[in-house]
C-alpha positions in Angstrom: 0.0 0.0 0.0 1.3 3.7 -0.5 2.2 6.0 2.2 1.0 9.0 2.2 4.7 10.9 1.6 5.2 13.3 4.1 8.9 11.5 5.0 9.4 13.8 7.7 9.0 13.6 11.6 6.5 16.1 11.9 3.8 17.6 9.5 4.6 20.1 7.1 1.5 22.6 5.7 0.7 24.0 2.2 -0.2 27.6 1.1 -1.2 29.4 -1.8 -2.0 32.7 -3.7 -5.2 33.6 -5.2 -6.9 36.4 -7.1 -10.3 38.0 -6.6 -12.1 39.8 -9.6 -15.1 40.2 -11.0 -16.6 40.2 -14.6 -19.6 43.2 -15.8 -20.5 43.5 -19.1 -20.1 47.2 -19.8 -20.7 50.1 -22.9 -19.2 48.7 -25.5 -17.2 52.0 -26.6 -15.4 55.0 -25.3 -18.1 58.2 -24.9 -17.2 60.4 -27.8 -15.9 62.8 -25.8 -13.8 60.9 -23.8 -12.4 58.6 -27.0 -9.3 59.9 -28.5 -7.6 58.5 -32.0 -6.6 55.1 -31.5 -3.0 54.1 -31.3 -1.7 52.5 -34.5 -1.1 48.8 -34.2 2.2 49.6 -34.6 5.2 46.7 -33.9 5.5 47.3 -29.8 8.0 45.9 -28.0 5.9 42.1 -27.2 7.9 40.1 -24.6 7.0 36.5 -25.8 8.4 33.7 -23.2 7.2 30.0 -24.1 7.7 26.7 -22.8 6.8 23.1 -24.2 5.4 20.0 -21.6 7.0 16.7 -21.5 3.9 15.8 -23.4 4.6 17.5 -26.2 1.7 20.4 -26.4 2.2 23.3 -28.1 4.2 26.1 -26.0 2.6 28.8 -24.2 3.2 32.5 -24.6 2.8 36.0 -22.9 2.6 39.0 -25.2 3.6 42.3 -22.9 1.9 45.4 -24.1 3.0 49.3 -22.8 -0.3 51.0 -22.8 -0.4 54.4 -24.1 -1.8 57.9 -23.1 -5.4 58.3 -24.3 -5.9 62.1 -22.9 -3.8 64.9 -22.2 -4.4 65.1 -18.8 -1.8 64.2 -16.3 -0.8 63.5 -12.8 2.9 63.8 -11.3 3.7 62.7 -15.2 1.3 59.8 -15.6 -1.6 59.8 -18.1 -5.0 59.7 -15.9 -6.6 57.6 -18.8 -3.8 55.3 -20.4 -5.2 52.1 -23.0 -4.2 50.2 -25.9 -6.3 48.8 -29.0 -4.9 46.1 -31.0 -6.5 43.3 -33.5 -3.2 41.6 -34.7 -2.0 40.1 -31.9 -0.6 36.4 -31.3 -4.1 34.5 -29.8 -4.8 34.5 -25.9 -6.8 33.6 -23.4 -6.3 35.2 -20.4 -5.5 39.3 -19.8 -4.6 41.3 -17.2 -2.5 44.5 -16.2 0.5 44.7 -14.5 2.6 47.8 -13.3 6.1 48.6 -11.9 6.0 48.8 -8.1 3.5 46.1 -6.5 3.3 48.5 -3.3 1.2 50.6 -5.1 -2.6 50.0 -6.1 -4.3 51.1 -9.0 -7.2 53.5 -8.0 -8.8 53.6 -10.9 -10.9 51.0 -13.3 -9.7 48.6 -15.9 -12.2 47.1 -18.6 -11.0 44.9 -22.1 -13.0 44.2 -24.3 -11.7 41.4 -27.3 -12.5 39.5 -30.2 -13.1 36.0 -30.7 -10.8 34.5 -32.6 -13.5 31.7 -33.8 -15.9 34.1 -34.9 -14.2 37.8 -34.9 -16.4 38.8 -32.9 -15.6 41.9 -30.3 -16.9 41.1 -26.4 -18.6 43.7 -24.3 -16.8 45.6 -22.1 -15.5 43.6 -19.0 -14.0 45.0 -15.8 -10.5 43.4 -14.2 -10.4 43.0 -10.5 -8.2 46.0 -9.3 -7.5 45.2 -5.8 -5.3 42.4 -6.0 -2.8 43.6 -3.8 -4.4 41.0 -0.9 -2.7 38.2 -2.4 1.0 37.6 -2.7 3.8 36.5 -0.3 4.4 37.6 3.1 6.0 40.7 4.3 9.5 40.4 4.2 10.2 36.6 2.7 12.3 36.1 -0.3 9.6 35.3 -2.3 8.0 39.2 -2.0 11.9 41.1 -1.9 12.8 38.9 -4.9 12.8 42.3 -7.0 11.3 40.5 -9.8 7.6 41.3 -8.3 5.2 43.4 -9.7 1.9 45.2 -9.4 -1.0 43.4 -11.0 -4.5 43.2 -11.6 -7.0 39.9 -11.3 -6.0 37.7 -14.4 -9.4 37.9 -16.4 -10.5 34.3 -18.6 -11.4 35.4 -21.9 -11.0 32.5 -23.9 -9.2 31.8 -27.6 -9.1 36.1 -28.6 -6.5 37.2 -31.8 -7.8 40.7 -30.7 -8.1 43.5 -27.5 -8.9 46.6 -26.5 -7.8 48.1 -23.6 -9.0 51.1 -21.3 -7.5 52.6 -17.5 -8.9 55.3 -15.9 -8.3 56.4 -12.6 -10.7 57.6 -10.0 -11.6 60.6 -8.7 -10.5 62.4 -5.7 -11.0 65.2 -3.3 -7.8 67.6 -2.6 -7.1 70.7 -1.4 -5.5 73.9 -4.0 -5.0 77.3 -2.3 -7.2 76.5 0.2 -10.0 75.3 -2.0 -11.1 71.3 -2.1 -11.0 70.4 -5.8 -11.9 66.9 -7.5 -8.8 65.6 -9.4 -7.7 62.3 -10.9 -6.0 60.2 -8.8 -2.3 59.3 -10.0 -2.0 55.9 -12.0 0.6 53.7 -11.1 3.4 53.8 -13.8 5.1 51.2 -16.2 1.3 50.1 -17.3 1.1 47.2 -19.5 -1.4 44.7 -20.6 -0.6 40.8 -20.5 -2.0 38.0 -22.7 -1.7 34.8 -22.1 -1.7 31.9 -24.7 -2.0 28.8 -21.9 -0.6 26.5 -24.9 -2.7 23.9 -26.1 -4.4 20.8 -24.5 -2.1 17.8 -24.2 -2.7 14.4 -25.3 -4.6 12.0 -22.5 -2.0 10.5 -20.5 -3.7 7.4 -19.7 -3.9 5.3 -16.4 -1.0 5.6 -13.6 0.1 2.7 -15.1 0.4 4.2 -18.6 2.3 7.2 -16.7 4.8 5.0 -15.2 5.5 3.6 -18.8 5.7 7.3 -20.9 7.7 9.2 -18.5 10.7 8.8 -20.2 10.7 12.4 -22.1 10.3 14.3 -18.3 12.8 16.8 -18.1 14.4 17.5 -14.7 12.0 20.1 -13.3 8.9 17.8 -14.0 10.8 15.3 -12.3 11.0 16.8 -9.2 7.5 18.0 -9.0 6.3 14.7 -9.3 8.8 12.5 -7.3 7.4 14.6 -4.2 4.3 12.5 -4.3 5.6 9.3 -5.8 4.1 8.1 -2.5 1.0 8.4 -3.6 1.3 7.9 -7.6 3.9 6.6 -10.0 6.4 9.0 -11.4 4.7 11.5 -14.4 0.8 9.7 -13.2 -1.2 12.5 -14.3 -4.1 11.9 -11.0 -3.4 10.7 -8.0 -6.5 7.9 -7.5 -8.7 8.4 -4.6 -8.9 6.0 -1.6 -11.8 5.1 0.4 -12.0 5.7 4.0 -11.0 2.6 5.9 -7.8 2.9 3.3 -6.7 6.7 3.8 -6.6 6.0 7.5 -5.0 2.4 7.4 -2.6 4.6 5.7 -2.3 7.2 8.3 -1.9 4.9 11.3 1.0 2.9 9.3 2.3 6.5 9.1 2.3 7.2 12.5 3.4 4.3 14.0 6.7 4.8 12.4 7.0 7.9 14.2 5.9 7.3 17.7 7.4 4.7 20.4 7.1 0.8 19.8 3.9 0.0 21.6 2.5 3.3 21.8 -1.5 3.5 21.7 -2.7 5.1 18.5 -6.4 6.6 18.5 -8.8 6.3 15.8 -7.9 9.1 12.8 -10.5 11.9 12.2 -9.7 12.2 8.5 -11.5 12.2 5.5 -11.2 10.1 2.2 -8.3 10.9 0.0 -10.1 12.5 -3.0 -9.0 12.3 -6.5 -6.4 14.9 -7.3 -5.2 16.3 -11.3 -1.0 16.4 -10.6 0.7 19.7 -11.9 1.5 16.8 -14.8 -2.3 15.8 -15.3 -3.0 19.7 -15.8 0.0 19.8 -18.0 2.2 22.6 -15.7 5.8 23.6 -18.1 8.1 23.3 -15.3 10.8 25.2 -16.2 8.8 28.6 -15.5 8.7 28.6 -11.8 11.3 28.8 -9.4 13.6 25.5 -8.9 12.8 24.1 -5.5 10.2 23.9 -3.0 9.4 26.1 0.0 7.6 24.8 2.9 6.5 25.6 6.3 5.7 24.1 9.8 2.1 22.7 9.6 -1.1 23.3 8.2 -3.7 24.5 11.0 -6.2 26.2 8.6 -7.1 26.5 5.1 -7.9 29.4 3.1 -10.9 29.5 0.3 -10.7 31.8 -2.5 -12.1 32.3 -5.8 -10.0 33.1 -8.6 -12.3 36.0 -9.7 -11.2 35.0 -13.3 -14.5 35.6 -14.6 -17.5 31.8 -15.1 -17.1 31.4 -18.4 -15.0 28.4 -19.1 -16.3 24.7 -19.5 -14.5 21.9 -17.0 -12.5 20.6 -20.0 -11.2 23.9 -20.2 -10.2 24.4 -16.2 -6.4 23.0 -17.1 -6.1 25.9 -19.8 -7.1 28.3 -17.2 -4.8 27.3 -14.4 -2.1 27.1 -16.5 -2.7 31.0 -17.7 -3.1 32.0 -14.3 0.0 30.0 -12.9 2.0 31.7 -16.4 0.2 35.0 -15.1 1.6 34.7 -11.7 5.2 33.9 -12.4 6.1 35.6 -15.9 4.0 38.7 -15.7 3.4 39.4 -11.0 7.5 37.8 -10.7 5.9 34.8 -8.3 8.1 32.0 -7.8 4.7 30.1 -9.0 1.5 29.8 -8.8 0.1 30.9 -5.8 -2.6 28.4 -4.5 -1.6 25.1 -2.9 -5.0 23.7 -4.6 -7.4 24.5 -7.5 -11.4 23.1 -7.7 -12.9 23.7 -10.8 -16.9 24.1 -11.4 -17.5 19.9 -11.8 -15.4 19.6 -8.4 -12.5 18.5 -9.6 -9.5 19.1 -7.9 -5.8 19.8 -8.8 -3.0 20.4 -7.3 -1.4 23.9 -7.3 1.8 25.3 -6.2 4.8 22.5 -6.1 6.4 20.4 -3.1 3.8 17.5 -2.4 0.1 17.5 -2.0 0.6 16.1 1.6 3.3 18.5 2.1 3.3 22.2 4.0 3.9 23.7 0.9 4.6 27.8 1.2 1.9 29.4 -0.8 1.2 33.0 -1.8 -2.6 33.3 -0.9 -3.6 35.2 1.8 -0.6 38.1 2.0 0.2 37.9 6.3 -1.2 34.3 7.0 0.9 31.9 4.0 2.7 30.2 7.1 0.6 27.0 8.4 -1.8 27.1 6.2 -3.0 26.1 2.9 -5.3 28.3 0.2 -8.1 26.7 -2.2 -9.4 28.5 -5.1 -12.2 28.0 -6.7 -12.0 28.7 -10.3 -14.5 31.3 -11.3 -16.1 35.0 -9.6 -18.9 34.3 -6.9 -19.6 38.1 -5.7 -23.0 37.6 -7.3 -23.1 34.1 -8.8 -23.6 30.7 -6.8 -20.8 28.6 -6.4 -21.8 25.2 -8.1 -22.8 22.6 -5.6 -19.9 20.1 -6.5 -16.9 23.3 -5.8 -18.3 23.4 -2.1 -18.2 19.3 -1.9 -14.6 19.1 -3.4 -13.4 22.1 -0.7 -15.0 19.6 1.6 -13.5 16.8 0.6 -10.2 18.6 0.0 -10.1 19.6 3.3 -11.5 16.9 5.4 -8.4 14.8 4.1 -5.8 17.7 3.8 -6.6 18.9 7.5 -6.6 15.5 8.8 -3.6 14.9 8.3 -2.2 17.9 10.4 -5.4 16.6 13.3 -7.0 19.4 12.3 -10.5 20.4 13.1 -12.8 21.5 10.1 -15.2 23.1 12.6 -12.8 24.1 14.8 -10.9 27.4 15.7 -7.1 27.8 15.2 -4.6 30.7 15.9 -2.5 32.1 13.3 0.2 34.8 13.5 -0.1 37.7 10.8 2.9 38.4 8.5 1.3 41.7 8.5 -1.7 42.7 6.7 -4.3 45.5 6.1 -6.2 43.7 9.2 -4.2 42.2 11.6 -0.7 43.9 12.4 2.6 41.9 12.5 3.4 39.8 15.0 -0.7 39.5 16.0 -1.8 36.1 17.2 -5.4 35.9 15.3 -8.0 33.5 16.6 -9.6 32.2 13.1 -12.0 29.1 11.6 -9.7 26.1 10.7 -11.6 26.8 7.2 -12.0 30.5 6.7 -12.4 32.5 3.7 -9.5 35.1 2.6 -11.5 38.0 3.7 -11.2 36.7 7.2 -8.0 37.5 7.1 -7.7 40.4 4.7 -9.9 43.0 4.1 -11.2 42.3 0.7 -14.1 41.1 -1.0 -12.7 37.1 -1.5 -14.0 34.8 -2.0 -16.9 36.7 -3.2 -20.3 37.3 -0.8 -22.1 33.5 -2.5 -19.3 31.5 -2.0 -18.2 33.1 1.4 -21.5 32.1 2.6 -21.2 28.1 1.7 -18.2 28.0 4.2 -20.3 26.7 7.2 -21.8 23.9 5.0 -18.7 23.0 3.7 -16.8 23.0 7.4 -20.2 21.0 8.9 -19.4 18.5 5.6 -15.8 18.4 6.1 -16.0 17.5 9.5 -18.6 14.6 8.8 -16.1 13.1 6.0 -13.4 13.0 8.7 -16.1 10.8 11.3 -16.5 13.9 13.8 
């Protein structure tokens, strides 16, 4: 029987980044006042990175666009209305905006529009989650003083697009001028660019485990190491990692523990859940050689973290690997992460996969919930729930994810835990914060993840979780 590979005396814990954002359809033009001539499509500067699979898919790519001024007004030297139109670009699937200095937020709204590269036809006018600062690494690690880390919107799903327009405008605010309060635009972050991001294509099925074991000749290194963490569990290259039943995930825990307590030492009954089926960084077809060699971990996992990607709903479940590949290219090559952010992924048929690298049973180090990635673990559900219903089987999967993942730290679902922030807009440094082993990122950063529906599902799925482990 496998172990469960955690090959290490105590228990190590998982975290992960997410991204919030929401999707409106919107006018589809500029008013006329407000809409000066277009920029040419002229030959900017694209920064085109790519990377193939061991499966052989097609490479992925992210074309990085500078936007340009589209008024004359200005604050401290910035544009307060910067954008970019373009309808011969390489295809995409995923956009977003990025700036220079990821301590500053963008005060101001961002909407693309694109065209379908199937029919040519232009989209309405969507708006990008802005406030995206609440996820990210801790204060102070190496991860968040790499200097390679930018200022980023919400990645936005958009699907197959050859075409996209572009639009920033910043708020308004109220300031004071000779002793008179006048309404100005607020300053723009600068160094604004627009990302797209071709996920690459689908690869070919990789079979059974068994079939994995057999193909994994043509892994290169990096792949490799991501999947010999949790050989454990799978064969090296399996592209799932098969789910147990009950009686068998804790025959596999107690075996687990008894090689690390006392001879003859009384074990107690497990409160875990059933290992659920889990999509491998190999199943969802992850290029390897974009993050960061190595893995990060930290002590334990005492709580988990739900999120929702805020990505946008439209996307089918054969589509959910595309997606997380474009947000984990999105995270590292255009935000500078070491890689994706989220230790976990459930898509809107409730399948799960596994997100940042290190060992789905291991503490992996995630970039989630910025001032609480140590000892815990962040889940995001692919899609935006601020005013859409979280499909039934997301909240079973969290539940499921959880009652397993948490069990195997002897954590709690329903239970309380205490956390100490890394520093965040809530809690300062240092702060020992009383929390629900299963919380939702707003719980501990102000912010609107994992949107109001899905938020509210929380107590079901912590009530579920708990019954899945036998509590």
């Amino acid at each position: 029987m496998r172990g469960f590979g955690f090959l290490t005396s105590s228990f190590a814990a998982s975290s992960v980044g997410v991204t919030c954002a929401a999707a409106l359809a919107l006018p589809l033009a500029l008013p006329a006042a407000a809409a000066p001539p277009r920029p040419a499509p002229t030959a900017d500067r694209a920064t085109t990175t790519a990377g193939g699979t061991a499966q052989g898919a097609l490479a992925g790519s992210t074309q990085s666009l500078p936007l340009v001024p589209l008024t004359r007004s200005h604050v401290l030297g910035t544009a307060a209305e910067q954008g970019l139109y373009r309808k011969d670009v390489h295809h995409f699937s995923l956009v977003g905006v990025i700036w220079d200095n990821p301590g500053i937020e963008l005060h101001g709204r961002v909407q693309v529009r694109t065209r379908s590269a199937a029919t040519g036809t232009w989209s309405g006018w969507q708006d990008v989650e802005t406030h995206n600062a609440d996820h990210g690494a801790d204060p102070g690690t190496e991860e968040s003083t790499s200097g390679r880390v930018r200022g980023a919107t919400a990645p936005l799903w958009v699907g197959d697009s050859d075409g996209v327009d572009v639009r920033v405008r910043a708020d308004t605010e109220q300031i004071t001028v000779d002793g008179r309060t006048v309404t100005a635009p607020a300053a723009l972050p600068t160094g604004l660019r627009v990302e797209l991001v071709d996920p690459g294509a689908e690869p070919p099925s990789a079979g059974s485990p068994a079939d994995a074991a057999r193909n994994n000749a043509g892994l290169d290194e990096a792949a490799i190491a991501a999947s010999a963490v949790s050989t454990d569990l799978a064969p090296l290259g399996a592209a799932e990692i098969q789910a147990l039943t009950k009686k068998e995930t804790e025959r596999e825990l107690l075996t687990l523990r008894a090689a690390e307590q006392p001879a003859g030492a009384r074990q107690s009954k497990p409160y875990i859940g059933p290992r659920p089926r889990i999509v491998t960084r190999h199943g969802w077809a992850a290029d390897e050689k974009l993050r960061e060699r190595g893995f990060v971990y930290t002590n334990t996992v005492k709580a988990a973290f739900v999120h929702h990607t805020a990505s946008g709903n439209k996307y089918t479940c054969s589509q959910a690997p595309s997606v997380i590949r474009g947000i984990y290219r999105y995270h590292v090559k255009s935000m500078g992460w070491r890689d994706i952010g989220y230790n976990f992924l459930v898509d809107k048929c409730g399948n799960i996969y596994e997100g940042r690298a290190g060992g789905v049973t291991k503490a992996v180090m995630g970039a989630h919930t910025l001032g609480f990635n140590s000892n815990s673990m962040g889940i995001a559900v692919i899609g935006t729930f601020n005013s859409s219903k979280p499909p039934a089987a997301s909240v079973t999967a969290i539940a499921k994810l959880t009652a397993w993942k948490l069990g195997l730290f002897g954590a709690n679902p329903k239970g309380k835990t205490y956390l100490k922030s890394g520093g965040g807009n809530l809690y300062p440094k240092g702060k020992n914060v009383r929390l629900n082993v299963i919380s939702g990122h707003r719980d501990g950063y102000a912010t609107d993840c994992p949107g109001k529906k899905l938020y509210s599902k929380l107590g079901s799925a912590r009530s579920t979780a708990a019954r899945y482990q036998g509590r």
